[in-house]
Amino acid sequence: MKTPRVTARAHTNIALVKYWGKRDEDLIIPMNGSLSLTLDEFYTETTVQFDSKQQTDHLILDGVTQPTTRVTPFLDIIRNQAGITAGAAVISTNHVPTAAGLASSASAYAALAAAASKAAGLTLNRQALSRLARRGSGSATRSVFGGFVEWQAGTNDATSYAVPIDEHPTWPIRMVTVVVDRAEKKIGSRAGMQTVVKTSPFYQEWVKKAQADLAAIKPAIAAHDIQQTGAIAESNAMAMHALNLTATPHFTYFTAGSLTAMHCVEELRAKGIPCYYTMDAGPNVKVLCEEQHVTAILTALQAHFDKNDLLVAHPGPGVQIIRED
Ligand code: PMV
C-alpha cells in the first residue's frame, strides 16, 4: 500500500547569531540559542511517498541516486512516530540560481521533515515540525519559519525548537551572497563544531558571547537598526570563525576570496555605507544591508567578483506543503 505523495518547499536560512556546537550529538541540542534570516532565493523541494511493498528507502537528489545513510535514520524517527515500517521514495531538488555551492542542509531537512511527516499521516504543528527538522540538521530547526527566526536552545528534545521573531519583515533588509568558491566544503559543520567543542580553550567564552549577542540582536532587529544588527552579526560570525583557529587541529573556512570580500565590505563601511558580513561553514561571504544600498554594494564587489557570483536575497517564507496527490 502506498501513502499519498507529498511535496514540501523549504527555504534556506543564514544565521546572524550562530549555532556552533552541540550539547547532545544524537538529539542535536545546541550549546547556545541562535537567530537567522530565512532567504527567498535558495530553496529545496522534496517529494516523499511511503510504500509498504518497499523494504528500503530510495533517494534521488538533483536527479542523481544517492546513499540514504543520513536520510534513513531521520525517516526512522517519523516511521516510529507514525507506527509504520514502509520504505520511502524521496525525490529532492535544490533551487539555487547557479551551481553556487549554496545547497544547504537547512532547507533540505526542513522540506524532508514536512513532506515525510505529512506523507506518513502525522499532523504536526510548526513547533513539532521544527523539533523534527532539528534531528536532521541543526540549522533546519529554523527553516520551518520565515523571516527572522530564533532557535531556542532548550536542554532536551521537547524544549529545543525555533520560534518566529518577525515572519514578514517590513524592514527592507537584504542579504547579498558572494559566491567565493563553488567547491564542496572540506570540513563539514558536524565535524568542525565537534572539534571545536572538544578542543578549543575558548569554547565556554563563545557560549557566553553567543548568549549575549542573541539577547542584544533582538531589540536591534525590532528597531530596524542596521548598524546594531549588522555589527552584532559580524562580530558573532568572526568569533565563531576564530574558534576554529583555536581548535586542535586548527582549521579555517576563510580563503583568499573570503578576505577580499570582507575587505571590500569594510571599505564600503568606511565610506558610510552600512553593510556587514557573515560566513558559515564554507568560504562564501554573505553581506547584510538595506535595499537602498544594494546597488552600491554590488558595484564595489564587481571590481573583484563576477557579476554572476553575486546574488541578492530578500527575506523568505517558512516551510510549505505545495502538493499532495
Ligand atoms: O545545521 P548544520 O549542521 O548545517 O550547522 C550549521 C552551522 C552554521 O551554518 C555555521 C551556523 C548556523 O547557525 O547556521
PDB file of C-alpha atoms in Angstrom, residues 40 57 69 99 109 257 289:
ATOM      1  CA  ASP A  40      13.738  33.703  -0.609  1.00  0.00           C
ATOM      2  CA  ASP A  57      14.452   3.957   1.262  1.00  0.00           C
ATOM      3  CA  THR A  69      22.886   6.850   5.175  1.00  0.00           C
ATOM      4  CA  ALA A  99      25.501  25.782  -9.164  1.00  0.00           C
ATOM      5  CA  TYR A 109      15.818  18.738   6.268  1.00  0.00           C
ATOM      6  CA  GLY A 257      38.427  35.306  -1.848  1.00  0.00           C
ATOM      7  CA  CYS A 289      22.375  45.516   4.249  1.00  0.00           C
TER       8      CYS A 289
END
